[in-house]
CSV table of C-alpha atoms in Angstrom, one decimal:
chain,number,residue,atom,x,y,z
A,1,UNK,CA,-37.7,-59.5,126.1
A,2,UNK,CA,-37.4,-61.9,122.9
A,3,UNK,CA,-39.9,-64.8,124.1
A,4,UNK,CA,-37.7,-67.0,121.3
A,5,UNK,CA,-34.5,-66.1,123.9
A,6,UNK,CA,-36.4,-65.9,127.1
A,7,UNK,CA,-36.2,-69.2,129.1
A,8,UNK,CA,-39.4,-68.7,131.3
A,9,UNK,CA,-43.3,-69.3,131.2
A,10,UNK,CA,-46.2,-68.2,133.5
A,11,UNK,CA,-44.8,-70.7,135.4
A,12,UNK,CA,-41.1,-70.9,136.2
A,13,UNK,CA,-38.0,-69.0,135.0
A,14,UNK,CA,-34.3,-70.3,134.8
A,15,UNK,CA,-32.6,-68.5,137.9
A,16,UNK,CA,-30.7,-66.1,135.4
A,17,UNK,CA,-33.4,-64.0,134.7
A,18,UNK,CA,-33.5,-63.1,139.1
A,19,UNK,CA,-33.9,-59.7,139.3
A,20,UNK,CA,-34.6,-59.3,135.5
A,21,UNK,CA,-38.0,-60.8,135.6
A,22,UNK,CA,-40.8,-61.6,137.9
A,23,UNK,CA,-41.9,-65.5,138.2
A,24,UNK,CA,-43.4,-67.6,140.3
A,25,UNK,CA,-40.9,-69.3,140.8
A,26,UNK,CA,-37.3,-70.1,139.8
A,27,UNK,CA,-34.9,-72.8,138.9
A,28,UNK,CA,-31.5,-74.0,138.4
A,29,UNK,CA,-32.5,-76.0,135.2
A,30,UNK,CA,-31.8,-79.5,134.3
A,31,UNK,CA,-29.1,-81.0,132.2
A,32,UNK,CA,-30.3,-82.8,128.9
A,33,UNK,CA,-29.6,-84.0,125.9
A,34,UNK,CA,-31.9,-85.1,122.6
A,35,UNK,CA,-32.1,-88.4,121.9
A,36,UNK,CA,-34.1,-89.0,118.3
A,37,UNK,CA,-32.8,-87.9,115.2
A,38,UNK,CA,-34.7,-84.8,114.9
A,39,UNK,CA,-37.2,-83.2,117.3
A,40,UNK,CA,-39.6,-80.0,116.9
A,41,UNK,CA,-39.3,-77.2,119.2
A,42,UNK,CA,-42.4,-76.2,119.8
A,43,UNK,CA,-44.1,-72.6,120.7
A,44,UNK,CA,-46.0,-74.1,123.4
A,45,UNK,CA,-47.3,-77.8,124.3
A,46,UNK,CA,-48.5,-79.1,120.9
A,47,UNK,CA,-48.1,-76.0,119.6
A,48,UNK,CA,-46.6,-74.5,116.4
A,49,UNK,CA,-43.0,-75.5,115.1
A,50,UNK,CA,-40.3,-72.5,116.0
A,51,UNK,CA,-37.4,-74.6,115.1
A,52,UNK,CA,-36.4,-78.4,115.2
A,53,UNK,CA,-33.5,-80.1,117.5
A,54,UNK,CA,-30.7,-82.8,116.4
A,55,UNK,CA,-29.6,-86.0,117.8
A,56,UNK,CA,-27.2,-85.3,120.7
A,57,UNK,CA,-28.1,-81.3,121.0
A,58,UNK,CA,-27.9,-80.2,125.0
A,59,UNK,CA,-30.4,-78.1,126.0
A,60,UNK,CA,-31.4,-77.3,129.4
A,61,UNK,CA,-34.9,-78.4,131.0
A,62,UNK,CA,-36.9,-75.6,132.7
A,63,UNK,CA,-40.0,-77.3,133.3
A,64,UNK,CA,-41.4,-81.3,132.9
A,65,UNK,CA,-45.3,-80.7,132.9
A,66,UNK,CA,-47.7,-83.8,131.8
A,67,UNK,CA,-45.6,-85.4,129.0
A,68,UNK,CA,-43.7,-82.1,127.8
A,69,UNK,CA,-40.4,-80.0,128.6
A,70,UNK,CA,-39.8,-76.7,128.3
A,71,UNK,CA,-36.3,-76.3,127.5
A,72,UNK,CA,-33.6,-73.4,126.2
A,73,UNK,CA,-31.3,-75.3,123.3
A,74,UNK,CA,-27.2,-74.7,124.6
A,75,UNK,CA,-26.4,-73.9,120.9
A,76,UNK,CA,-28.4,-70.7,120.3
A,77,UNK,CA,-30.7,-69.8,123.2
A,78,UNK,CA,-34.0,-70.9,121.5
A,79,UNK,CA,-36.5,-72.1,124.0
A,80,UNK,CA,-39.7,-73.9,123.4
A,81,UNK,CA,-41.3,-77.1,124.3
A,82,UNK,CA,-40.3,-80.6,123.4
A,83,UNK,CA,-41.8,-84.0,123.9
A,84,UNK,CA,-40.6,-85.3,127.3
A,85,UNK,CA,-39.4,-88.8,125.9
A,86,UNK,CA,-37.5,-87.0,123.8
A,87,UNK,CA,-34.8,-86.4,126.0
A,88,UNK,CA,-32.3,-88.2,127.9
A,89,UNK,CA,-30.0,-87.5,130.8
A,90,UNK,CA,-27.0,-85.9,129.5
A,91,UNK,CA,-24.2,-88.0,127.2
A,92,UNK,CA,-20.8,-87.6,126.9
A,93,UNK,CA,-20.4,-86.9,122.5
A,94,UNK,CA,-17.2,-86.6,120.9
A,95,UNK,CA,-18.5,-86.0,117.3
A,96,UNK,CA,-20.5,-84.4,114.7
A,97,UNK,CA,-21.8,-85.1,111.7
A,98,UNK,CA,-20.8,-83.1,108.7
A,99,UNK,CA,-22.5,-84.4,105.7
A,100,UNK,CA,-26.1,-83.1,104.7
A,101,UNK,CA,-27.3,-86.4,105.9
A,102,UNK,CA,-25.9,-90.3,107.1
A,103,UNK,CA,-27.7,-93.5,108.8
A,104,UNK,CA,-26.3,-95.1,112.0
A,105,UNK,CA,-26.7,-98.7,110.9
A,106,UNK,CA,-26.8,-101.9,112.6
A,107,UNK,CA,-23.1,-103.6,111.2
A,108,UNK,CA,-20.6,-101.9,109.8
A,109,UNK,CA,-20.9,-103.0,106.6
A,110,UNK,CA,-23.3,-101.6,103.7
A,111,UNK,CA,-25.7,-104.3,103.5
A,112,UNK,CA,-26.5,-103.9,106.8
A,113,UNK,CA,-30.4,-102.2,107.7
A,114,UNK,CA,-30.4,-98.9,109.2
A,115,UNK,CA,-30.9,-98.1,112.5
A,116,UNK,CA,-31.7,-94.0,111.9
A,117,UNK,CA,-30.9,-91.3,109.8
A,118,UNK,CA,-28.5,-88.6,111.3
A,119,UNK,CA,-28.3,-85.0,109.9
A,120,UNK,CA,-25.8,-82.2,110.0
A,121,UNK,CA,-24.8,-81.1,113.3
A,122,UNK,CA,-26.3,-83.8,115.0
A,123,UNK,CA,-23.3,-85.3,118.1
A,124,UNK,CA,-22.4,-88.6,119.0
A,125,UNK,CA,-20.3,-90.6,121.0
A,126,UNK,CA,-17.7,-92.2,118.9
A,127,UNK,CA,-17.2,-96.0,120.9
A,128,UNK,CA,-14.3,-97.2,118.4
A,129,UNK,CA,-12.9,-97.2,114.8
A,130,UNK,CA,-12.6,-99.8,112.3
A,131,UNK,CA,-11.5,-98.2,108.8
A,132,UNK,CA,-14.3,-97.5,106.7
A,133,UNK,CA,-16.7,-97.4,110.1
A,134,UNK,CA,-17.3,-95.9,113.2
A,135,UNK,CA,-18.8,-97.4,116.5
A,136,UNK,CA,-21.1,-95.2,118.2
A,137,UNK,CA,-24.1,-95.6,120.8
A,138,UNK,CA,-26.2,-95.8,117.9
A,139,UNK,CA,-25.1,-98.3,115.4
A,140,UNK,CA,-22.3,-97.8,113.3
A,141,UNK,CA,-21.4,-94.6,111.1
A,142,UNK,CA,-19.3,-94.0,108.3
A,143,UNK,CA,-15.9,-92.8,108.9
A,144,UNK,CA,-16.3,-90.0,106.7
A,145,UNK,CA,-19.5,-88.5,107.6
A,146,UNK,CA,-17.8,-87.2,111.1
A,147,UNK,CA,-15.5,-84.7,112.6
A,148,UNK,CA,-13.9,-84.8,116.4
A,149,UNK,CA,-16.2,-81.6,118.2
A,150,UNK,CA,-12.9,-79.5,117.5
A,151,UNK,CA,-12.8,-80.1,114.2
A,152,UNK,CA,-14.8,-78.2,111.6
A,153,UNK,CA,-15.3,-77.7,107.7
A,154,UNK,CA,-14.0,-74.5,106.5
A,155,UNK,CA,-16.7,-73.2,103.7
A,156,UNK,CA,-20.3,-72.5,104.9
A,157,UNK,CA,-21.5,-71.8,101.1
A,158,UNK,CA,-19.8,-75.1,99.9
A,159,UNK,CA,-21.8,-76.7,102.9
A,160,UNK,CA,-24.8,-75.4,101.7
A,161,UNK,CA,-24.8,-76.1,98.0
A,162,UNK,CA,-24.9,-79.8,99.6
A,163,UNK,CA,-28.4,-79.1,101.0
A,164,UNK,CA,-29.4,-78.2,97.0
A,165,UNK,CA,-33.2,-80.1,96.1
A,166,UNK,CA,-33.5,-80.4,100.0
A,167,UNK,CA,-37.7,-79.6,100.6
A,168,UNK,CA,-38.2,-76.5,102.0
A,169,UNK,CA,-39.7,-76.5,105.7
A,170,UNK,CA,-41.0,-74.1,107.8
A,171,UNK,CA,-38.7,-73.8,111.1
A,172,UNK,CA,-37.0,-76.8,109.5
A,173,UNK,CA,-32.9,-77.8,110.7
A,174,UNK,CA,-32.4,-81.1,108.3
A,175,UNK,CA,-32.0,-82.4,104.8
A,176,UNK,CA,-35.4,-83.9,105.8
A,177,UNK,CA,-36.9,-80.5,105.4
A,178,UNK,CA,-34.8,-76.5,105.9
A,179,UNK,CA,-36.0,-73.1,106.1
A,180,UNK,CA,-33.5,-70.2,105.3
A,181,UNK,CA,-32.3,-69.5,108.4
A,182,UNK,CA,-32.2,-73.4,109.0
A,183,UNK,CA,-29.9,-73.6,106.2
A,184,UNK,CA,-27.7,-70.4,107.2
A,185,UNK,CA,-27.5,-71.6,110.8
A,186,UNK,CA,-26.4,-75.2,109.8
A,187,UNK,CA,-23.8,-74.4,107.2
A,188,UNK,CA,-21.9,-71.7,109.3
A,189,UNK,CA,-22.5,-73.9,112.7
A,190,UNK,CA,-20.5,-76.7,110.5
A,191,UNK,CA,-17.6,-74.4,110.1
A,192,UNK,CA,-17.7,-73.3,113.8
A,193,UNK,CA,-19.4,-70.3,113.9
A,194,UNK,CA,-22.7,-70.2,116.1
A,195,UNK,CA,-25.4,-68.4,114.9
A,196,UNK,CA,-28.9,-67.4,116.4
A,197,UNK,CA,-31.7,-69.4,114.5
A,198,UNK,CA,-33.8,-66.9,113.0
A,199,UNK,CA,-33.4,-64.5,110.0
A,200,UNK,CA,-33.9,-61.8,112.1
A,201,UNK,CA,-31.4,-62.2,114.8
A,202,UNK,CA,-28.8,-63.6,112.0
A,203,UNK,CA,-29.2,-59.8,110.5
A,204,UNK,CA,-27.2,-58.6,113.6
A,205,UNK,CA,-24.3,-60.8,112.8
A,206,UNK,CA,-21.1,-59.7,111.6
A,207,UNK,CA,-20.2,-56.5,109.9
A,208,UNK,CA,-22.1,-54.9,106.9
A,209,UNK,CA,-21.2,-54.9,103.4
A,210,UNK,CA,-21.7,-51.7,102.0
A,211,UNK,CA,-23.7,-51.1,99.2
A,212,UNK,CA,-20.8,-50.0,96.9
A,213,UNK,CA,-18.5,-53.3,97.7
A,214,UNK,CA,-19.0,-56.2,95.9
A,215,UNK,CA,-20.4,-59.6,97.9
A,216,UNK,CA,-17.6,-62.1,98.6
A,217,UNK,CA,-18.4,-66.1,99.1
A,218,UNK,CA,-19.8,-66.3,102.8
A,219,UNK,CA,-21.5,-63.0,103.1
A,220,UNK,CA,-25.5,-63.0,103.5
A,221,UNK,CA,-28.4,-61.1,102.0
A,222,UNK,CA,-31.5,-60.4,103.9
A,223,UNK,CA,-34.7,-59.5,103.3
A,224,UNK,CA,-37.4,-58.9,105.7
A,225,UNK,CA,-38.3,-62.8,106.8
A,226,UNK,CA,-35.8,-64.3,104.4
A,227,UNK,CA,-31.7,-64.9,104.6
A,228,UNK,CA,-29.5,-66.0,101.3
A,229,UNK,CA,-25.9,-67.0,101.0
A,230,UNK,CA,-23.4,-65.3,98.6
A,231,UNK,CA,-21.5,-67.8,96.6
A,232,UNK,CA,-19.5,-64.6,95.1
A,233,UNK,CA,-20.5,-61.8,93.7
A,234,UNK,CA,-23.6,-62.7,91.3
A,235,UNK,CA,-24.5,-66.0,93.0
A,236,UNK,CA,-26.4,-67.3,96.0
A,237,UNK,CA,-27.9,-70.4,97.8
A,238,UNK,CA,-31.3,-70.2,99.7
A,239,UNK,CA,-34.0,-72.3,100.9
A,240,UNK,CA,-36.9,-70.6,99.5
A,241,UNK,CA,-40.9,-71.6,99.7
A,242,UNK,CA,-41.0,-69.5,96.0
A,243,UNK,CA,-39.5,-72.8,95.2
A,244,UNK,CA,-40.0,-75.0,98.2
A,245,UNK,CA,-36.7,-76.5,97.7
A,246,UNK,CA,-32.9,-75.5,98.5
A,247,UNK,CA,-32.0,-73.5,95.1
A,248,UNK,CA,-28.6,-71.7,93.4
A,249,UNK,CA,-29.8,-68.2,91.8
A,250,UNK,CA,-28.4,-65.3,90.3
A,251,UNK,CA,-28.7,-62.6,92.5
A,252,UNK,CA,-29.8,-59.6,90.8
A,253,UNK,CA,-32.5,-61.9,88.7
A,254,UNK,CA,-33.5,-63.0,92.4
A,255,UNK,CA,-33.4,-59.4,94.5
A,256,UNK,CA,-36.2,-58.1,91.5
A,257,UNK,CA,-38.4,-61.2,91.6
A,258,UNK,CA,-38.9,-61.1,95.7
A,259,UNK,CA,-39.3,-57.7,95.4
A,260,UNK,CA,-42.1,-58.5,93.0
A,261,UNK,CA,-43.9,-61.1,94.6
A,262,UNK,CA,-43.9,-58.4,97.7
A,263,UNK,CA,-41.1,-60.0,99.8
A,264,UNK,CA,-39.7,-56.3,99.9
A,265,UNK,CA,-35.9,-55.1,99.3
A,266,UNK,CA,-32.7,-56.3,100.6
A,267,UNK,CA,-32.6,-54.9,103.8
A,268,UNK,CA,-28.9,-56.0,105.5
A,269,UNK,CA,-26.2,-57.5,103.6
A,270,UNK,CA,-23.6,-58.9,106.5
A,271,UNK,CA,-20.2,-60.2,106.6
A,272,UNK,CA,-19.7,-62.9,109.1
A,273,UNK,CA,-16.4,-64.2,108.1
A,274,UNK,CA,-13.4,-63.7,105.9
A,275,UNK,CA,-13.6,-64.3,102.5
A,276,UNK,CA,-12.7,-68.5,101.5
């Protein structure tokens, strides 16, 4: 079993793995919700970063064990470990934010300081709105930077062209810092379409493209450990440590130099959704 997808330790395993798995013991799970801006999901208790959690993501808790919770994130599955006062008890939300990046700030007004910064996906409780501004648990956020939950952009490419200069990160999920599949999962999440979190499981996705048929806006391009989205058929956006930044490339130019520096071949190319 896929440890990334598995939610159990040597410890404890959620009860749907009964019968699948032997653990020590099992559990129903908890009910959560993240409550700072950004969070690392860690490979074990101060481990390595797998992947990092947004403001308002639900996840359920597994385990608490001396400071830290095991968890599996509700969006895609991923479990991992997470401060403890990381989390709250589960909020209502009613909203997501749809820009690269926004602050919550204390007024609503310009001048006001910021409270936090909030990034792309992250969910909120909308209190009250007034114009310009938006009321929410924490602080006041621009009108335009949020979406009701049922309400979603419609172009994961033009989404990510937004995340363009962003650093690269490894196992990064924000225009603080994005990996590739970070940047693939974000974009198409923002258009409603759920996606696993890793390269790897995003090459299962969709249909193929065959080799013959040109690559419409949307599609990805894989290579072993790396994901890119088509912006047509000679253009693509990535997050790319060659460049440790969010980047626009040709794609041909692009295929022969990871091929050189030993990244390999395209190995899938995918269609997830109809052309925009």
């Amino acid at each position: 079993m896929d440890r990334r997808l598995t939610p159990a330790n040597a410890r404890v395993a959620l009860d749907t793995l009964r019968g699948i798995i032997d653990a020590p013991r099992f559990t129903g799970g908890e009910p959560a919700q993240v409550a700072r801006p950004l969070v690392d999901l860690l490979r074990a208790p101060a481990g390595p970063r797998e992947r990092q959690l947004l403001l308002g993501d639900a996840v359920t808790v597994i385990e608490r064990e001396a400071g830290w919770a095991f968890v599996q994130a509700a969006k895609d599955g991923y479990c991992g470990y997470l401060p403890e006062d990381s989390l709250s008890e589960a909020q209502p939300v009613t909203h997501h934010i749809v820009t690269p990046g926004t602050h919550a700030y204390s007024g609503p007004k310009v001048q006001a300081p910021e409270i936090m910064p909030l990034y792309l996906g992250a969910r909120v409780e909308v209190h009250s709105v007034s114009g310009a501004w938006a009321e929410t648990a924490q602080g006041h956020v621009p009108t335009a930077h949020l979406l009701p939950l049922d309400q979603r952009l419609e172009d994961p490419a033009a989404v990510a062209m937004g995340f363009l200069h962003t650093p690269y990160l490894w196992g990064g999920n924000s225009r603080a810092g994005i990996d590739c599949s970070g940047l693939v999962q974000g974009a198409f999440r923002a258009c409603g379409i759920d996606m696993p979190a890793d390269s790897d499981l995003q090459s299962a996705c969709g249909v193929a493209v065959p080799e013959n048929e040109a690559l419409r806006r949307n599609d990805l391009l894989f290579w072993k450990g790396h994901v890119a989205i088509a912006l047509g058929p000679d253009r693509m956006v990535h997050a790319t440590a060659a460049f440790m930044a969010v980047v626009e490339e040709d794609i041909l130019p692009a295929i022969t130099r990871i091929e050189a520096s030993g990244g390999g071949p395209v190995t899938h190319r995918r269609r997830i959704m109809a052309a925009v």
